[in-house]
Short mmCIF file of C-alpha atoms in Angstrom, two decimals:
data_model
loop_
_atom_site.label_atom_id
_atom_site.label_comp_id
_atom_site.label_asym_id
_atom_site.label_seq_id
_atom_site.Cartn_x
_atom_site.Cartn_y
_atom_site.Cartn_z
CA MET A 1 5.74 8.68 -7.86
CA PRO A 2 3.80 5.48 -7.07
CA ASP A 3 5.95 2.49 -6.17
CA GLU A 4 6.28 0.19 -9.19
CA TYR A 5 7.18 -2.78 -6.99
CA LEU A 6 5.30 -5.13 -4.73
CA ARG A 7 7.13 -5.34 -1.40
CA ARG A 8 7.00 -8.05 1.24
CA THR A 9 8.87 -8.86 4.46
CA ALA A 10 9.74 -12.32 5.82
CA VAL A 11 10.73 -12.52 9.50
CA THR A 12 13.21 -15.12 10.76
CA ARG A 13 15.17 -15.56 13.98
CA LEU A 14 18.97 -15.60 13.73
CA VAL A 15 20.78 -18.53 15.35
CA LEU A 16 23.94 -16.90 16.74
CA THR A 17 26.91 -18.00 18.80
CA ASP A 18 27.84 -15.86 21.80
CA GLU A 19 30.75 -14.36 19.85
CA GLN A 20 28.53 -13.53 16.87
CA GLN A 21 25.90 -12.02 19.14
CA ASN A 22 28.43 -9.76 20.83
CA LEU A 23 29.79 -8.63 17.46
CA LEU A 24 26.31 -7.92 16.11
CA GLU A 25 25.37 -6.03 19.28
CA GLU A 26 28.41 -3.74 18.94
CA THR A 27 27.68 -3.23 15.24
CA ILE A 28 24.13 -2.11 16.05
CA SER A 29 25.48 0.24 18.73
CA GLN A 30 27.84 1.91 16.28
CA TRP A 31 25.10 2.02 13.64
CA LYS A 32 22.93 4.06 16.03
CA THR A 33 25.86 6.38 16.65
CA ALA A 34 26.29 6.90 12.90
CA CYS A 35 22.57 7.57 12.38
CA ASN A 36 22.55 10.11 15.21
CA ILE A 37 25.59 11.89 13.75
CA GLY A 38 23.80 12.14 10.43
CA SER A 39 20.64 13.34 12.13
CA ARG A 40 22.53 15.99 14.13
CA VAL A 41 24.36 17.39 11.12
CA GLY A 42 21.31 17.25 8.87
CA TRP A 43 19.16 18.99 11.47
CA LYS A 44 21.74 21.70 12.06
CA THR A 45 22.23 22.41 8.36
CA ASP A 46 18.57 21.84 7.41
CA GLU A 47 19.61 19.13 4.95
CA THR A 48 17.39 16.11 4.17
CA ARG A 49 18.85 15.07 0.80
CA ALA A 50 20.74 11.83 1.36
CA THR A 51 23.43 12.44 -1.26
CA VAL A 52 24.22 15.94 0.03
CA LEU A 53 24.15 14.84 3.66
CA GLN A 54 26.50 11.99 2.81
CA ASP A 55 29.11 14.46 1.58
CA LYS A 56 28.84 16.36 4.86
CA VAL A 57 29.14 13.45 7.31
CA TYR A 58 30.74 10.46 5.57
CA ASP A 59 34.30 11.19 6.70
CA GLU A 60 33.15 11.77 10.29
CA LEU A 61 31.27 8.49 10.31
CA ARG A 62 34.30 6.54 9.12
CA GLU A 63 36.50 8.23 11.72
CA ARG A 64 34.17 7.78 14.69
CA THR A 65 32.86 4.28 13.92
CA ASP A 66 34.21 1.00 12.59
CA LEU A 67 31.31 0.59 10.15
CA GLY A 68 32.12 -0.38 6.58
CA SER A 69 31.60 2.12 3.79
CA GLN A 70 28.24 0.71 2.67
CA HIS A 71 26.85 0.66 6.19
CA ALA A 72 27.98 4.27 6.66
CA ILE A 73 26.04 5.20 3.50
CA LEU A 74 22.97 3.30 4.69
CA ALA A 75 23.14 5.13 8.04
CA VAL A 76 23.13 8.49 6.24
CA ARG A 77 20.10 7.42 4.19
CA GLN A 78 18.31 6.37 7.37
CA ALA A 79 19.02 9.72 9.01
CA ALA A 80 17.94 11.67 5.92
CA ALA A 81 14.68 9.72 5.67
CA ALA A 82 13.93 10.42 9.34
CA LEU A 83 14.69 14.12 8.91
CA ASP A 84 12.53 14.32 5.80
CA GLY A 85 9.62 12.86 7.73
CA VAL A 86 9.69 15.54 10.41
CA ASN A 87 7.37 18.51 9.99
CA GLU A 88 9.16 21.81 9.58
CA ILE A 89 9.44 23.54 12.96
CA GLU A 90 11.59 26.34 14.31
CA ALA A 91 14.75 24.85 15.83
CA THR A 92 15.13 27.01 18.92
CA ASP A 93 17.42 26.26 21.84
CA GLU A 94 14.35 25.15 23.76
CA ASN A 95 13.10 22.48 21.38
CA TYR A 96 16.25 21.62 19.42
CA GLU A 97 17.16 18.32 21.06
CA THR A 98 13.61 17.06 21.61
CA SER A 99 12.57 17.74 18.01
CA ARG A 100 15.56 16.27 16.21
CA PRO A 101 15.10 12.58 15.21
CA THR A 102 17.19 10.31 17.43
CA PHE A 103 17.94 6.62 17.01
CA THR A 104 17.67 4.46 20.11
CA SER A 105 16.09 1.16 19.00
CA ASP A 106 18.34 -1.88 18.58
CA THR A 107 17.83 -2.12 14.82
CA ILE A 108 20.23 -1.97 11.87
CA THR A 109 19.60 -1.85 8.11
CA TYR A 110 21.16 -4.26 5.61
CA ASP A 111 21.08 -4.40 1.83
CA PRO A 112 22.33 -6.90 -0.81
CA ARG A 113 25.87 -5.47 -0.46
CA THR A 114 26.00 -6.03 3.29
CA MET A 115 23.90 -9.22 3.50
CA THR A 116 23.73 -12.47 1.52
CA VAL A 117 21.06 -15.15 1.99
CA PHE A 118 22.17 -18.63 0.91
CA ASP A 119 20.14 -21.63 -0.29
CA ASP A 120 21.25 -23.66 2.76
CA GLN A 121 19.13 -21.36 4.97
CA THR A 122 22.07 -19.35 6.27
CA VAL A 123 22.82 -15.65 6.01
CA SER A 124 26.06 -13.67 5.87
CA LEU A 125 25.98 -10.29 7.62
CA ALA A 126 28.54 -7.48 7.57
CA THR A 127 29.71 -6.28 10.98
CA ILE A 128 32.33 -3.84 12.30
CA ASP A 129 34.81 -6.72 11.99
CA ASP A 130 34.52 -9.78 9.78
CA ARG A 131 31.27 -10.98 8.28
CA ILE A 132 29.35 -13.50 10.34
CA ARG A 133 27.44 -16.42 8.83
CA CYS A 134 24.63 -18.05 10.79
CA ASP A 135 21.42 -20.03 10.38
CA ILE A 136 18.09 -18.35 9.90
CA GLY A 137 15.41 -20.07 11.95
CA LEU A 138 12.93 -21.16 9.30
CA PRO A 139 10.03 -23.54 10.08
CA SER A 140 11.12 -27.17 9.92
CA ASP A 141 7.97 -28.31 8.10
CA GLU A 142 8.79 -26.06 5.12
CA GLU A 143 5.25 -24.65 5.16
CA GLY A 144 6.22 -21.30 6.64
CA TYR A 145 5.21 -18.25 4.61
CA GLN A 146 8.89 -17.25 4.28
CA PHE A 147 9.53 -20.00 1.72
CA GLN A 148 7.17 -18.50 -0.86
CA TYR A 149 9.60 -15.57 -1.20
CA LEU A 150 12.91 -17.35 -0.64
CA ARG A 151 12.20 -19.99 -3.29
CA ASP A 152 10.60 -17.79 -5.92
CA ASP A 153 13.14 -16.20 -8.25
CA GLU A 154 10.66 -13.43 -9.08
CA TRP A 155 11.22 -11.99 -5.61
CA GLU A 156 14.55 -10.21 -5.17
CA ILE A 157 16.02 -9.35 -1.80
CA THR A 158 16.18 -5.64 -1.04
CA GLU A 159 16.80 -3.59 2.11
CA SER A 160 16.30 -5.64 5.28
CA THR A 161 16.73 -5.08 9.00
CA VAL A 162 18.10 -6.94 12.01
CA SER A 163 16.41 -6.15 15.33
CA LYS A 164 17.05 -7.22 18.88
CA ARG A 165 13.92 -8.30 20.72
CA ASP A 166 13.34 -10.39 23.84
CA GLU A 167 17.05 -11.24 24.08
CA GLY A 168 16.99 -12.59 20.52
CA TYR A 169 17.93 -11.20 17.10
CA TYR A 170 15.42 -11.22 14.25
CA LEU A 171 16.09 -10.73 10.55
CA HIS A 172 13.32 -8.97 8.61
CA ILE A 173 14.17 -9.85 5.00
CA GLY A 174 12.80 -7.36 2.48
CA PHE A 175 11.65 -8.64 -0.92
CA ARG A 176 10.33 -6.91 -4.01
CA LYS A 177 9.16 -7.71 -7.54
CA PRO A 178 7.51 -5.65 -10.30
CA LYS A 179 3.77 -5.23 -9.86
CA PRO A 180 1.88 -7.58 -12.20
CA THR A 181 -0.88 -6.31 -14.44
CA PRO A 182 -4.23 -7.42 -12.95
CA ARG A 183 -5.56 -10.47 -14.79
CA ALA A 184 -8.85 -8.74 -15.51
CA GLU A 185 -7.04 -5.95 -17.38
CA GLN A 186 -5.17 -8.49 -19.52
CA MET A 187 -8.41 -9.96 -20.87
CA ALA A 188 -10.38 -8.92 -23.91
CA ASP A 189 -13.80 -7.35 -23.37
CA ASP A 190 -15.60 -10.44 -24.68
CA GLU A 191 -13.84 -12.90 -22.36
CA ASP A 192 -15.58 -14.37 -19.34
CA ARG A 193 -14.27 -13.33 -15.92
CA THR A 194 -14.13 -16.03 -13.26
CA VAL A 195 -14.99 -15.29 -9.64
CA LEU A 196 -14.08 -17.14 -6.42
CA GLY A 197 -16.58 -16.59 -3.60
CA VAL A 198 -15.34 -16.78 0.01
CA ASP A 199 -17.44 -17.12 3.17
CA LEU A 200 -15.90 -16.18 6.53
CA GLY A 201 -17.23 -18.08 9.54
CA ILE A 202 -16.48 -19.44 12.97
CA VAL A 203 -16.62 -23.23 12.54
CA ASN A 204 -14.76 -22.79 9.26
CA ILE A 205 -12.77 -19.59 9.28
CA ALA A 206 -12.90 -19.55 5.46
CA THR A 207 -14.84 -21.53 2.86
CA THR A 208 -14.59 -21.04 -0.90
CA SER A 209 -17.07 -21.70 -3.69
CA THR A 210 -14.63 -24.37 -4.92
CA ALA A 211 -15.26 -26.33 -1.69
CA TYR A 212 -12.05 -25.47 0.16
CA PHE A 213 -12.73 -25.50 3.91
CA ALA A 214 -10.30 -23.96 6.43
CA SER A 215 -11.31 -25.24 9.86
CA GLY A 216 -11.32 -22.77 12.71
CA ARG A 217 -11.56 -25.48 15.39
CA GLU A 218 -7.93 -25.32 16.58
CA LEU A 219 -7.93 -21.54 16.44
CA ARG A 220 -11.04 -21.42 18.65
CA HIS A 221 -9.55 -23.95 21.07
CA ARG A 222 -6.29 -22.00 21.40
CA HIS A 223 -8.19 -18.74 21.92
CA ARG A 224 -10.44 -20.23 24.64
CA GLU A 225 -7.44 -21.70 26.45
CA PHE A 226 -5.58 -18.40 26.29
CA GLU A 227 -8.58 -16.49 27.66
CA ARG A 228 -9.00 -19.00 30.49
CA VAL A 229 -5.34 -18.89 31.53
CA ARG A 230 -5.17 -15.11 31.16
CA SER A 231 -8.21 -14.71 33.40
CA ASP A 232 -6.58 -16.89 36.07
CA LEU A 233 -3.33 -14.92 35.85
CA TYR A 234 -5.14 -11.59 36.14
CA GLU A 235 -6.78 -12.88 39.31
CA THR A 236 -3.34 -13.80 40.65
CA GLY A 237 -2.22 -10.22 40.00
CA THR A 238 1.50 -10.66 40.64
CA GLN A 239 4.27 -9.10 38.57
CA SER A 240 5.30 -12.58 37.45
CA ALA A 241 1.72 -13.26 36.32
CA TYR A 242 1.60 -10.09 34.19
CA ARG A 243 4.97 -10.99 32.67
CA THR A 244 3.59 -14.42 31.77
CA ILE A 245 0.53 -12.81 30.17
CA ARG A 246 2.76 -10.70 27.91
CA GLN A 247 4.79 -13.75 26.89
CA MET A 248 1.64 -15.77 26.19
CA SER A 249 0.16 -12.93 24.18
CA GLY A 250 3.24 -12.79 21.95
CA ARG A 251 3.18 -16.55 21.34
CA GLY A 252 -0.56 -16.49 20.73
CA SER A 253 -0.34 -13.64 18.23
CA ARG A 254 2.42 -15.40 16.31
CA TYR A 255 0.39 -18.62 16.18
CA VAL A 256 -2.75 -16.87 14.91
CA ARG A 257 -0.74 -14.91 12.35
CA ASP A 258 0.87 -18.10 11.06
CA VAL A 259 -2.51 -19.86 10.74
CA LEU A 260 -4.02 -16.90 8.89
CA HIS A 261 -1.04 -16.71 6.54
CA ARG A 262 -1.52 -20.36 5.60
CA VAL A 263 -5.25 -19.95 5.03
CA ALA A 264 -4.66 -16.81 2.94
CA ASN A 265 -2.13 -18.71 0.83
CA ASP A 266 -4.65 -21.51 0.31
CA VAL A 267 -7.41 -19.11 -0.74
CA VAL A 268 -5.16 -17.38 -3.27
CA GLU A 269 -3.96 -20.78 -4.51
CA GLU A 270 -7.60 -21.82 -5.07
CA ALA A 271 -8.15 -18.68 -7.15
CA THR A 272 -4.99 -19.39 -9.16
CA THR A 273 -5.85 -23.07 -9.70
CA TYR A 274 -9.31 -22.22 -11.01
CA ASP A 275 -8.09 -19.29 -13.16
CA CYS A 276 -10.05 -16.68 -11.21
CA GLU A 277 -9.61 -12.97 -11.85
CA TYR A 278 -11.55 -12.00 -8.72
CA ILE A 279 -11.76 -13.12 -5.09
CA VAL A 280 -14.95 -11.88 -3.43
CA PHE A 281 -15.70 -11.46 0.30
CA GLU A 282 -18.56 -10.08 2.32
CA ASN A 283 -18.06 -6.42 3.19
CA LEU A 284 -16.63 -6.51 6.73
CA LYS A 285 -17.49 -2.86 7.38
CA HIS A 286 -20.99 -3.94 8.36
CA ILE A 287 -19.77 -6.13 11.23
CA ARG A 288 -20.78 -4.67 14.59
CA GLU A 289 -17.94 -3.56 16.82
CA ARG A 290 -19.75 -4.36 20.06
CA ALA A 291 -19.92 -8.13 20.17
CA PRO A 292 -19.14 -10.97 22.63
CA PRO A 293 -15.40 -11.63 23.11
CA VAL A 294 -15.42 -14.81 20.97
CA LYS A 295 -17.09 -12.96 18.10
CA GLN A 296 -14.76 -10.00 18.53
CA PHE A 297 -11.79 -12.35 18.18
CA HIS A 298 -13.17 -13.89 14.99
CA GLN A 299 -14.04 -10.50 13.55
CA TRP A 300 -10.45 -9.41 14.16
CA ALA A 301 -9.16 -12.66 12.62
CA HIS A 302 -11.41 -12.20 9.58
CA ARG A 303 -10.12 -8.68 8.99
CA GLN A 304 -6.53 -9.88 9.26
CA LEU A 305 -7.25 -12.75 6.87
CA VAL A 306 -8.85 -10.46 4.28
CA ASP A 307 -5.90 -8.06 4.48
CA MET A 308 -3.48 -10.96 3.92
CA VAL A 309 -5.49 -12.29 0.97
CA GLU A 310 -5.58 -8.82 -0.59
CA TYR A 311 -1.82 -8.30 -0.67
CA LYS A 312 -1.09 -11.93 -1.61
CA ALA A 313 -3.67 -11.80 -4.42
CA LYS A 314 -2.23 -8.54 -5.72
CA ALA A 315 1.10 -10.32 -6.21
CA ARG A 316 -0.70 -12.76 -8.54
CA GLY A 317 -2.61 -10.08 -10.42
CA ILE A 318 -5.92 -11.12 -8.82
CA CYS A 319 -8.41 -8.47 -7.69
CA VAL A 320 -10.26 -8.61 -4.36
CA GLU A 321 -13.82 -7.28 -4.24
CA PHE A 322 -16.58 -7.02 -1.63
CA VAL A 323 -20.36 -7.41 -1.65
CA PRO A 324 -23.08 -6.66 0.94
CA PRO A 325 -23.52 -9.54 3.40
CA GLU A 326 -27.32 -9.49 3.76
CA ASN A 327 -28.93 -12.96 3.53
CA THR A 328 -25.88 -14.73 2.09
CA SER A 329 -26.45 -17.50 4.66
CA ARG A 330 -30.21 -17.70 4.09
CA ARG A 331 -30.60 -17.53 0.32
CA CYS A 332 -30.75 -20.75 -1.67
CA PRO A 333 -28.16 -20.55 -4.49
CA GLU A 334 -30.21 -23.04 -6.54
CA CYS A 335 -33.68 -21.47 -6.60
CA GLY A 336 -33.15 -18.10 -4.91
CA HIS A 337 -35.62 -18.68 -2.07
CA THR A 338 -34.59 -16.64 0.97
CA SER A 339 -35.74 -17.56 4.46
CA ARG A 340 -34.31 -17.69 7.97
CA LYS A 341 -35.69 -21.25 8.18
CA ASN A 342 -33.36 -22.37 5.38
CA ARG A 343 -30.50 -22.27 7.87
CA ARG A 344 -31.28 -25.34 9.96
CA SER A 345 -28.18 -25.06 12.17
CA GLN A 346 -24.70 -23.57 12.28
CA SER A 347 -23.49 -26.00 9.63
CA ASP A 348 -26.62 -27.24 7.81
CA PHE A 349 -28.61 -25.57 5.03
CA GLU A 350 -31.85 -26.96 3.58
CA CYS A 351 -33.99 -24.89 1.23
CA ARG A 352 -37.64 -24.85 2.34
CA GLN A 353 -38.78 -24.39 -1.25
CA CYS A 354 -36.65 -26.65 -3.50
CA GLY A 355 -35.21 -28.98 -0.85
CA ALA A 356 -31.54 -28.36 -1.76
CA ILE A 357 -29.23 -29.53 1.05
CA ALA A 358 -25.66 -28.33 1.53
CA ASN A 359 -23.08 -27.17 4.06
CA ALA A 360 -24.14 -23.74 5.27
CA ASP A 361 -20.68 -22.18 4.88
CA TYR A 362 -20.42 -23.52 1.33
CA VAL A 363 -23.81 -22.00 0.53
CA GLY A 364 -22.54 -18.70 1.92
CA ALA A 365 -19.45 -18.81 -0.31
CA LYS A 366 -21.55 -19.48 -3.41
CA ASN A 367 -23.97 -16.67 -2.58
CA VAL A 368 -21.13 -14.21 -1.96
CA GLY A 369 -19.63 -15.04 -5.36
CA LEU A 370 -22.96 -15.06 -7.18
CA ARG A 371 -23.85 -11.65 -5.77
CA PHE A 372 -20.76 -10.21 -7.42
CA VAL A 373 -21.47 -12.12 -10.63
CA ARG A 374 -24.98 -10.69 -10.80
CA ARG A 375 -23.73 -7.19 -10.14
CA GLY A 376 -21.75 -7.31 -13.39
CA LEU A 377 -18.19 -6.21 -13.99
CA GLN A 378 -18.11 -2.43 -14.45
CA SER A 379 -17.68 -1.81 -18.18
CA SER A 380 -20.93 -1.60 -20.14
CA ARG A 381 -18.96 -2.24 -23.38
CA ARG A 382 -18.03 -5.77 -22.34
CA THR A 383 -19.85 -8.63 -24.01
CA GLY A 384 -18.38 -11.44 -21.86
CA ASP A 385 -20.07 -12.71 -18.72
CA SER A 386 -18.68 -13.28 -15.26
CA GLN A 387 -18.97 -16.76 -13.81
CA LEU A 388 -18.60 -18.35 -10.39
CA ALA A 389 -15.91 -21.00 -9.95
CA LEU A 390 -17.10 -24.25 -8.36
CA LYS A 391 -15.11 -27.42 -7.73
CA SER A 392 -16.49 -29.26 -10.78
CA GLY A 393 -17.36 -26.41 -13.11
CA THR A 394 -18.65 -22.84 -13.35
CA VAL A 395 -22.10 -21.32 -12.98
CA THR A 396 -23.71 -18.14 -14.31
CA PRO A 397 -27.24 -16.78 -13.71
CA ASN A 398 -28.02 -16.98 -17.44
CA ARG A 399 -26.29 -20.14 -18.65
CA GLY A 400 -26.47 -22.20 -15.48
CA PHE A 401 -23.86 -24.83 -14.68
CA SER A 402 -21.02 -25.71 -17.10
CA PRO A 403 -18.67 -28.57 -16.16
CA TYR A 404 -14.95 -28.21 -16.66
CA ALA A 405 -13.46 -29.88 -19.70
CA THR A 406 -12.10 -33.38 -19.07
CA GLY A 407 -8.69 -33.20 -17.37
#
């Protein structure tokens, strides 16, 4: 059955005392023991049903570990899920141990019965002894993506995990909410659909037809600095240098991911503000794989950004569509004249025929949206038109520009 929920994960770092860290470490160790007991018994008896496997191993888990009853049940579920995911093979003496799922990673599952997240940005976690309560390391500027789930009552906390990584402990909080009906499906056939066009670039990593510009300047600067330092470290070639490269790479990836999350949130917010049913991008499948390193980085960033917008838009009932990218930066959205000479520079557009002047990325965003508008919206029975959202109004090929009502 298809999942009827939207699911998201917010990652935070736990702020633990030494005593809490030791207790959590021992809890994770016993959790792995419990999962491996469940895996061993389930493999031996060819049982992957969690409820049946629980009857077989629950008493043994409680005897051999100090886990609470709910954590013992969660361990059985984890083992059953792992067993269910293994292809059926013949369990001979030769391959028995290597084929059976084993649990070695420093990760433990929590659910609402074993974990409570409080409004003061702390969390209570069940352990093999008493519960521990500690801070969750959320961004101090309150702009981190985690807040959109923690502060929205529509999102409920579901199964989560705590993992040990780089000498720290990280809480991956799971959220879910019922899937919304896409806005376009809620509308009558004779209603107009509104489209938000988005251009992906280098100077501005994203520009919308409503004149939202997300600068890529800092992202480019950070990437150039990272490449320069990494090149120097590779030339050094010491073990310490390679260790530094790995650490830098982790920090760099987290920074880029955070920037892209914020831009994706802004794009979806633009679509929501202007009552758009569709967000439209250029089709990224046409981007060449063999490109200079700077372009390769931006192509990767664009793909990540589009993926983020897609799942964030889905949570709002907004559809994401794609159009061919040909000439979106060269076509005049006012008169339709298409020429390479229209693009005067990276940032400037001036139509050689009608003289229209605009930011080149903004022109690209309008053309992307208008291409989808012209293509029409599927159903031939519909009598409503689609329209492109601009900052001050909407535009359609037939009716032209219509300003928004006052206010």
